[in-house]
């Protein structure tokens, strides 16, 4: 197994960091790797907001499901799917562009998240841990105001980075689903009950499939934050209609 593949297997989300800064040259390298990511038509349909202001970090930690470790991270980056800058460039050039649509948004989200993952891999190679914060797409009105996000700019992903503590380094990585349930050959295959139970068997070692699914459904899928996430994204989507 080569070093890159080993790094991908070893990497896990880090939510507790040592109280020491990431050197400026390392931070610069991590952010520069974002631009090396594949991008639709080499448009780089994203803008990265480098959050250095502690008050903004504190507020983001509050908006993102009240997670204080966000505020303690040395490096906080918001990867925005940006359909605005090319639209503005077309206007500047005297073109007559259509307004950005949901297809443009999906393409920009892909660009932004690929760029974000490049930084995750780069950080891991330097011994720096990271964690995706999905909650950044909640609380649309508050987040957009805080980060001055105009129409056609969507916060697709947020990442926090820092030096993992020894406890975080030693913490076991959560088990993944077996590949047979993830990779479908040629066409999509709707799994039957037995396959679904097999897919989630590694979660159900201490309790039944029914009990585990019921608890997870309530904690995640039916949660208030999940409902808020859907509401918030619907607000963003109205910009593209």
PDB file of N, CA and C in Angstrom, residues 108-183:
ATOM      1  N   UNK A 108     -21.137  23.668  -9.418  1.00  0.00           N
ATOM      2  CA  UNK A 108     -20.289  24.443  -8.521  1.00  0.00           C
ATOM      3  C   UNK A 108     -20.083  23.733  -7.186  1.00  0.00           C
ATOM      4  N   UNK A 109     -21.121  23.071  -6.693  1.00  0.00           N
ATOM      5  CA  UNK A 109     -20.994  22.301  -5.450  1.00  0.00           C
ATOM      6  C   UNK A 109     -19.966  21.187  -5.634  1.00  0.00           C
ATOM      7  N   UNK A 110     -20.020  20.533  -6.790  1.00  0.00           N
ATOM      8  CA  UNK A 110     -19.032  19.485  -7.072  1.00  0.00           C
ATOM      9  C   UNK A 110     -17.631  20.068  -7.086  1.00  0.00           C
ATOM     10  N   UNK A 111     -17.438  21.175  -7.785  1.00  0.00           N
ATOM     11  CA  UNK A 111     -16.126  21.831  -7.823  1.00  0.00           C
ATOM     12  C   UNK A 111     -15.633  22.162  -6.416  1.00  0.00           C
ATOM     13  N   UNK A 112     -16.515  22.740  -5.612  1.00  0.00           N
ATOM     14  CA  UNK A 112     -16.129  23.193  -4.276  1.00  0.00           C
ATOM     15  C   UNK A 112     -15.746  22.027  -3.371  1.00  0.00           C
ATOM     16  N   UNK A 113     -16.503  20.943  -3.437  1.00  0.00           N
ATOM     17  CA  UNK A 113     -16.228  19.825  -2.536  1.00  0.00           C
ATOM     18  C   UNK A 113     -14.989  19.029  -2.969  1.00  0.00           C
ATOM     19  N   UNK A 114     -14.743  18.955  -4.286  1.00  0.00           N
ATOM     20  CA  UNK A 114     -13.500  18.315  -4.728  1.00  0.00           C
ATOM     21  C   UNK A 114     -12.300  19.132  -4.239  1.00  0.00           C
ATOM     22  N   UNK A 115     -12.388  20.441  -4.347  1.00  0.00           N
ATOM     23  CA  UNK A 115     -11.312  21.314  -3.859  1.00  0.00           C
ATOM     24  C   UNK A 115     -11.122  21.146  -2.357  1.00  0.00           C
ATOM     25  N   UNK A 116     -12.236  21.055  -1.651  1.00  0.00           N
ATOM     26  CA  UNK A 116     -12.162  20.873  -0.199  1.00  0.00           C
ATOM     27  C   UNK A 116     -11.459  19.567   0.154  1.00  0.00           C
ATOM     28  N   UNK A 117     -11.801  18.498  -0.551  1.00  0.00           N
ATOM     29  CA  UNK A 117     -11.182  17.206  -0.251  1.00  0.00           C
ATOM     30  C   UNK A 117      -9.697  17.199  -0.557  1.00  0.00           C
ATOM     31  N   UNK A 118      -9.276  17.944  -1.560  1.00  0.00           N
ATOM     32  CA  UNK A 118      -7.839  18.073  -1.810  1.00  0.00           C
ATOM     33  C   UNK A 118      -7.124  18.614  -0.573  1.00  0.00           C
ATOM     34  N   UNK A 119      -7.728  19.591   0.074  1.00  0.00           N
ATOM     35  CA  UNK A 119      -7.083  20.167   1.258  1.00  0.00           C
ATOM     36  C   UNK A 119      -7.060  19.180   2.418  1.00  0.00           C
ATOM     37  N   UNK A 120      -8.078  18.332   2.504  1.00  0.00           N
ATOM     38  CA  UNK A 120      -8.114  17.307   3.554  1.00  0.00           C
ATOM     39  C   UNK A 120      -6.945  16.339   3.388  1.00  0.00           C
ATOM     40  N   UNK A 121      -6.735  15.895   2.146  1.00  0.00           N
ATOM     41  CA  UNK A 121      -5.640  14.963   1.864  1.00  0.00           C
ATOM     42  C   UNK A 121      -4.292  15.636   2.119  1.00  0.00           C
ATOM     43  N   UNK A 122      -4.171  16.878   1.689  1.00  0.00           N
ATOM     44  CA  UNK A 122      -2.918  17.612   1.897  1.00  0.00           C
ATOM     45  C   UNK A 122      -2.633  17.795   3.384  1.00  0.00           C
ATOM     46  N   UNK A 123      -3.650  18.194   4.134  1.00  0.00           N
ATOM     47  CA  UNK A 123      -3.477  18.399   5.580  1.00  0.00           C
ATOM     48  C   UNK A 123      -3.058  17.100   6.258  1.00  0.00           C
ATOM     49  N   UNK A 124      -3.714  16.006   5.900  1.00  0.00           N
ATOM     50  CA  UNK A 124      -3.389  14.708   6.498  1.00  0.00           C
ATOM     51  C   UNK A 124      -1.939  14.333   6.239  1.00  0.00           C
ATOM     52  N   UNK A 125      -1.448  14.644   5.054  1.00  0.00           N
ATOM     53  CA  UNK A 125      -0.058  14.313   4.719  1.00  0.00           C
ATOM     54  C   UNK A 125       0.937  15.093   5.577  1.00  0.00           C
ATOM     55  N   UNK A 126       0.482  16.212   6.138  1.00  0.00           N
ATOM     56  CA  UNK A 126       1.335  17.049   6.989  1.00  0.00           C
ATOM     57  C   UNK A 126       1.129  16.765   8.470  1.00  0.00           C
ATOM     58  N   UNK A 127       0.266  15.790   8.776  1.00  0.00           N
ATOM     59  CA  UNK A 127      -0.020  15.467  10.164  1.00  0.00           C
ATOM     60  C   UNK A 127      -1.091  16.334  10.786  1.00  0.00           C
ATOM     61  N   UNK A 128      -1.805  17.087   9.956  1.00  0.00           N
ATOM     62  CA  UNK A 128      -2.845  18.000  10.428  1.00  0.00           C
ATOM     63  C   UNK A 128      -4.211  17.349  10.234  1.00  0.00           C
ATOM     64  N   UNK A 129      -4.996  17.309  11.304  1.00  0.00           N
ATOM     65  CA  UNK A 129      -6.321  16.712  11.248  1.00  0.00           C
ATOM     66  C   UNK A 129      -7.358  17.692  10.729  1.00  0.00           C
ATOM     67  N   UNK A 130      -8.508  17.148  10.349  1.00  0.00           N
ATOM     68  CA  UNK A 130      -9.574  17.992   9.810  1.00  0.00           C
ATOM     69  C   UNK A 130     -10.928  17.370  10.077  1.00  0.00           C
ATOM     70  N   UNK A 131     -11.958  18.195   9.938  1.00  0.00           N
ATOM     71  CA  UNK A 131     -13.323  17.706  10.118  1.00  0.00           C
ATOM     72  C   UNK A 131     -14.264  18.536   9.260  1.00  0.00           C
ATOM     73  N   UNK A 132     -15.086  17.859   8.458  1.00  0.00           N
ATOM     74  CA  UNK A 132     -16.126  18.538   7.697  1.00  0.00           C
ATOM     75  C   UNK A 132     -17.257  18.951   8.639  1.00  0.00           C
ATOM     76  N   UNK A 133     -17.820  20.127   8.402  1.00  0.00           N
ATOM     77  CA  UNK A 133     -18.936  20.632   9.190  1.00  0.00           C
ATOM     78  C   UNK A 133     -20.135  20.804   8.264  1.00  0.00           C
ATOM     79  N   UNK A 134     -20.995  19.797   8.204  1.00  0.00           N
ATOM     80  CA  UNK A 134     -22.144  19.850   7.314  1.00  0.00           C
ATOM     81  C   UNK A 134     -23.173  20.894   7.711  1.00  0.00           C
ATOM     82  N   UNK A 135     -23.142  21.285   8.985  1.00  0.00           N
ATOM     83  CA  UNK A 135     -24.144  22.225   9.499  1.00  0.00           C
ATOM     84  C   UNK A 135     -24.031  23.619   8.886  1.00  0.00           C
ATOM     85  N   UNK A 136     -22.970  23.874   8.121  1.00  0.00           N
ATOM     86  CA  UNK A 136     -22.806  25.203   7.521  1.00  0.00           C
ATOM     87  C   UNK A 136     -23.955  25.528   6.572  1.00  0.00           C
ATOM     88  N   UNK A 137     -24.673  24.508   6.068  1.00  0.00           N
ATOM     89  CA  UNK A 137     -25.781  24.798   5.152  1.00  0.00           C
ATOM     90  C   UNK A 137     -27.092  25.028   5.898  1.00  0.00           C
ATOM     91  N   UNK A 138     -27.043  25.019   7.226  1.00  0.00           N
ATOM     92  CA  UNK A 138     -28.219  25.399   8.014  1.00  0.00           C
ATOM     93  C   UNK A 138     -28.231  26.919   8.223  1.00  0.00           C
ATOM     94  N   UNK A 139     -29.327  27.410   8.792  1.00  0.00           N
ATOM     95  CA  UNK A 139     -29.432  28.814   9.220  1.00  0.00           C
ATOM     96  C   UNK A 139     -29.021  29.789   8.112  1.00  0.00           C
ATOM     97  N   UNK A 140     -29.667  29.634   6.972  1.00  0.00           N
ATOM     98  CA  UNK A 140     -29.277  30.388   5.781  1.00  0.00           C
ATOM     99  C   UNK A 140     -29.176  31.883   6.034  1.00  0.00           C
ATOM    100  N   UNK A 141     -30.199  32.433   6.668  1.00  0.00           N
ATOM    101  CA  UNK A 141     -30.248  33.882   6.851  1.00  0.00           C
ATOM    102  C   UNK A 141     -29.072  34.369   7.707  1.00  0.00           C
ATOM    103  N   UNK A 142     -28.770  33.635   8.780  1.00  0.00           N
ATOM    104  CA  UNK A 142     -27.704  34.041   9.691  1.00  0.00           C
ATOM    105  C   UNK A 142     -26.319  33.862   9.069  1.00  0.00           C
ATOM    106  N   UNK A 143     -26.107  32.709   8.429  1.00  0.00           N
ATOM    107  CA  UNK A 143     -24.795  32.435   7.826  1.00  0.00           C
ATOM    108  C   UNK A 143     -24.521  33.396   6.667  1.00  0.00           C
ATOM    109  N   UNK A 144     -25.530  33.613   5.822  1.00  0.00           N
ATOM    110  CA  UNK A 144     -25.339  34.514   4.682  1.00  0.00           C
ATOM    111  C   UNK A 144     -25.003  35.928   5.156  1.00  0.00           C
ATOM    112  N   UNK A 145     -25.662  36.361   6.224  1.00  0.00           N
ATOM    113  CA  UNK A 145     -25.384  37.697   6.762  1.00  0.00           C
ATOM    114  C   UNK A 145     -23.989  37.762   7.377  1.00  0.00           C
ATOM    115  N   UNK A 146     -23.624  36.734   8.131  1.00  0.00           N
ATOM    116  CA  UNK A 146     -22.329  36.715   8.808  1.00  0.00           C
ATOM    117  C   UNK A 146     -21.175  36.741   7.809  1.00  0.00           C
ATOM    118  N   UNK A 147     -21.288  35.948   6.741  1.00  0.00           N
ATOM    119  CA  UNK A 147     -20.199  35.817   5.773  1.00  0.00           C
ATOM    120  C   UNK A 147     -20.379  36.703   4.541  1.00  0.00           C
ATOM    121  N   UNK A 148     -21.428  37.547   4.561  1.00  0.00           N
ATOM    122  CA  UNK A 148     -21.710  38.460   3.445  1.00  0.00           C
ATOM    123  C   UNK A 148     -21.875  37.693   2.136  1.00  0.00           C
ATOM    124  N   UNK A 149     -22.627  36.611   2.174  1.00  0.00           N
ATOM    125  CA  UNK A 149     -22.829  35.805   0.972  1.00  0.00           C
ATOM    126  C   UNK A 149     -23.927  36.412   0.110  1.00  0.00           C
ATOM    127  N   UNK A 150     -23.614  36.793  -1.117  1.00  0.00           N
ATOM    128  CA  UNK A 150     -24.639  37.340  -2.022  1.00  0.00           C
ATOM    129  C   UNK A 150     -25.409  36.200  -2.686  1.00  0.00           C
ATOM    130  N   UNK A 151     -26.406  36.543  -3.467  1.00  0.00           N
ATOM    131  CA  UNK A 151     -27.110  35.529  -4.255  1.00  0.00           C
ATOM    132  C   UNK A 151     -26.113  34.781  -5.140  1.00  0.00           C
ATOM    133  N   UNK A 152     -26.403  33.521  -5.364  1.00  0.00           N
ATOM    134  CA  UNK A 152     -25.612  32.634  -6.227  1.00  0.00           C
ATOM    135  C   UNK A 152     -24.289  32.204  -5.601  1.00  0.00           C
ATOM    136  N   UNK A 153     -24.158  32.393  -4.278  1.00  0.00           N
ATOM    137  CA  UNK A 153     -22.983  31.888  -3.553  1.00  0.00           C
ATOM    138  C   UNK A 153     -23.493  31.031  -2.400  1.00  0.00           C
ATOM    139  N   UNK A 154     -23.176  29.742  -2.445  1.00  0.00           N
ATOM    140  CA  UNK A 154     -23.723  28.754  -1.515  1.00  0.00           C
ATOM    141  C   UNK A 154     -22.594  28.104  -0.717  1.00  0.00           C
ATOM    142  N   UNK A 155     -22.671  28.094   0.611  1.00  0.00           N
ATOM    143  CA  UNK A 155     -21.610  27.492   1.428  1.00  0.00           C
ATOM    144  C   UNK A 155     -21.677  25.965   1.373  1.00  0.00           C
ATOM    145  N   UNK A 156     -21.036  25.397   0.375  1.00  0.00           N
ATOM    146  CA  UNK A 156     -21.165  23.958   0.115  1.00  0.00           C
ATOM    147  C   UNK A 156     -20.531  23.099   1.200  1.00  0.00           C
ATOM    148  N   UNK A 157     -19.431  23.565   1.780  1.00  0.00           N
ATOM    149  CA  UNK A 157     -18.728  22.767   2.786  1.00  0.00           C
ATOM    150  C   UNK A 157     -17.916  23.682   3.691  1.00  0.00           C
ATOM    151  N   UNK A 158     -17.789  23.267   4.940  1.00  0.00           N
ATOM    152  CA  UNK A 158     -16.875  23.951   5.844  1.00  0.00           C
ATOM    153  C   UNK A 158     -15.956  22.906   6.452  1.00  0.00           C
ATOM    154  N   UNK A 159     -14.696  23.279   6.608  1.00  0.00           N
ATOM    155  CA  UNK A 159     -13.708  22.396   7.208  1.00  0.00           C
ATOM    156  C   UNK A 159     -12.959  23.128   8.308  1.00  0.00           C
ATOM    157  N   UNK A 160     -12.679  22.405   9.383  1.00  0.00           N
ATOM    158  CA  UNK A 160     -11.795  22.921  10.419  1.00  0.00           C
ATOM    159  C   UNK A 160     -10.570  22.015  10.472  1.00  0.00           C
ATOM    160  N   UNK A 161      -9.420  22.610  10.775  1.00  0.00           N
ATOM    161  CA  UNK A 161      -8.153  21.882  10.758  1.00  0.00           C
ATOM    162  C   UNK A 161      -7.363  22.227  12.022  1.00  0.00           C
ATOM    163  N   UNK A 162      -6.532  21.294  12.446  1.00  0.00           N
ATOM    164  CA  UNK A 162      -5.658  21.548  13.578  1.00  0.00           C
ATOM    165  C   UNK A 162      -4.816  20.317  13.883  1.00  0.00           C
ATOM    166  N   UNK A 163      -3.923  20.477  14.845  1.00  0.00           N
ATOM    167  CA  UNK A 163      -3.073  19.353  15.258  1.00  0.00           C
ATOM    168  C   UNK A 163      -3.876  18.435  16.171  1.00  0.00           C
ATOM    169  N   UNK A 164      -4.081  17.167  15.782  1.00  0.00           N
ATOM    170  CA  UNK A 164      -4.882  16.273  16.624  1.00  0.00           C
ATOM    171  C   UNK A 164      -4.178  15.940  17.937  1.00  0.00           C
ATOM    172  N   UNK A 165      -4.954  15.800  18.980  1.00  0.00           N
ATOM    173  CA  UNK A 165      -4.403  15.363  20.259  1.00  0.00           C
ATOM    174  C   UNK A 165      -4.034  13.881  20.165  1.00  0.00           C
ATOM    175  N   UNK A 166      -3.260  13.400  21.130  1.00  0.00           N
ATOM    176  CA  UNK A 166      -2.885  11.983  21.133  1.00  0.00           C
ATOM    177  C   UNK A 166      -4.124  11.100  21.206  1.00  0.00           C
ATOM    178  N   UNK A 167      -5.128  11.547  21.965  1.00  0.00           N
ATOM    179  CA  UNK A 167      -6.361  10.762  22.081  1.00  0.00           C
ATOM    180  C   UNK A 167      -7.047  10.636  20.732  1.00  0.00           C
ATOM    181  N   UNK A 168      -7.037  11.719  19.952  1.00  0.00           N
ATOM    182  CA  UNK A 168      -7.661  11.682  18.645  1.00  0.00           C
ATOM    183  C   UNK A 168      -6.872  10.801  17.670  1.00  0.00           C
ATOM    184  N   UNK A 169      -5.557  10.823  17.809  1.00  0.00           N
ATOM    185  CA  UNK A 169      -4.724   9.979  16.954  1.00  0.00           C
ATOM    186  C   UNK A 169      -4.994   8.496  17.211  1.00  0.00           C
ATOM    187  N   UNK A 170      -5.220   8.151  18.475  1.00  0.00           N
ATOM    188  CA  UNK A 170      -5.408   6.758  18.854  1.00  0.00           C
ATOM    189  C   UNK A 170      -6.848   6.290  18.692  1.00  0.00           C
ATOM    190  N   UNK A 171      -7.784   7.226  18.575  1.00  0.00           N
ATOM    191  CA  UNK A 171      -9.196   6.859  18.463  1.00  0.00           C
ATOM    192  C   UNK A 171      -9.433   6.019  17.221  1.00  0.00           C
ATOM    193  N   UNK A 172     -10.219   4.957  17.375  1.00  0.00           N
ATOM    194  CA  UNK A 172     -10.489   4.056  16.266  1.00  0.00           C
ATOM    195  C   UNK A 172     -11.347   4.747  15.207  1.00  0.00           C
ATOM    196  N   UNK A 173     -10.984   4.547  13.959  1.00  0.00           N
ATOM    197  CA  UNK A 173     -11.765   5.103  12.856  1.00  0.00           C
ATOM    198  C   UNK A 173     -13.074   4.325  12.722  1.00  0.00           C
ATOM    199  N   UNK A 174     -14.198   5.017  12.552  1.00  0.00           N
ATOM    200  CA  UNK A 174     -15.473   4.311  12.377  1.00  0.00           C
ATOM    201  C   UNK A 174     -15.424   3.349  11.187  1.00  0.00           C
ATOM    202  N   UNK A 175     -16.045   2.200  11.367  1.00  0.00           N
ATOM    203  CA  UNK A 175     -16.046   1.178  10.327  1.00  0.00           C
ATOM    204  C   UNK A 175     -16.922   1.608   9.153  1.00  0.00           C
ATOM    205  N   UNK A 176     -16.483   1.311   7.964  1.00  0.00           N
ATOM    206  CA  UNK A 176     -17.224   1.657   6.747  1.00  0.00           C
ATOM    207  C   UNK A 176     -18.057   0.462   6.268  1.00  0.00           C
ATOM    208  N   UNK A 177     -19.048   0.752   5.433  1.00  0.00           N
ATOM    209  CA  UNK A 177     -19.866  -0.309   4.843  1.00  0.00           C
ATOM    210  C   UNK A 177     -19.009  -1.150   3.892  1.00  0.00           C
ATOM    211  N   UNK A 178     -19.244  -2.466   3.833  1.00  0.00           N
ATOM    212  CA  UNK A 178     -18.518  -3.299   2.876  1.00  0.00           C
ATOM    213  C   UNK A 178     -18.748  -2.822   1.448  1.00  0.00           C
ATOM    214  N   UNK A 179     -17.720  -2.966   0.621  1.00  0.00           N
ATOM    215  CA  UNK A 179     -17.754  -2.427  -0.744  1.00  0.00           C
ATOM    216  C   UNK A 179     -18.890  -3.003  -1.579  1.00  0.00           C
ATOM    217  N   UNK A 180     -19.280  -4.238  -1.301  1.00  0.00           N
ATOM    218  CA  UNK A 180     -20.327  -4.876  -2.112  1.00  0.00           C
ATOM    219  C   UNK A 180     -21.656  -4.133  -2.035  1.00  0.00           C
ATOM    220  N   UNK A 181     -21.831  -3.350  -0.952  1.00  0.00           N
ATOM    221  CA  UNK A 181     -23.069  -2.581  -0.806  1.00  0.00           C
ATOM    222  C   UNK A 181     -22.933  -1.155  -1.343  1.00  0.00           C
ATOM    223  N   UNK A 182     -21.736  -0.782  -1.712  1.00  0.00           N
ATOM    224  CA  UNK A 182     -21.464   0.580  -2.166  1.00  0.00           C
ATOM    225  C   UNK A 182     -21.274   0.646  -3.679  1.00  0.00           C
ATOM    226  N   UNK A 183     -20.626  -0.371  -4.239  1.00  0.00           N
ATOM    227  CA  UNK A 183     -20.306  -0.382  -5.666  1.00  0.00           C
ATOM    228  C   UNK A 183     -21.319  -1.256  -6.404  1.00  0.00           C
TER     229      UNK A 183
END
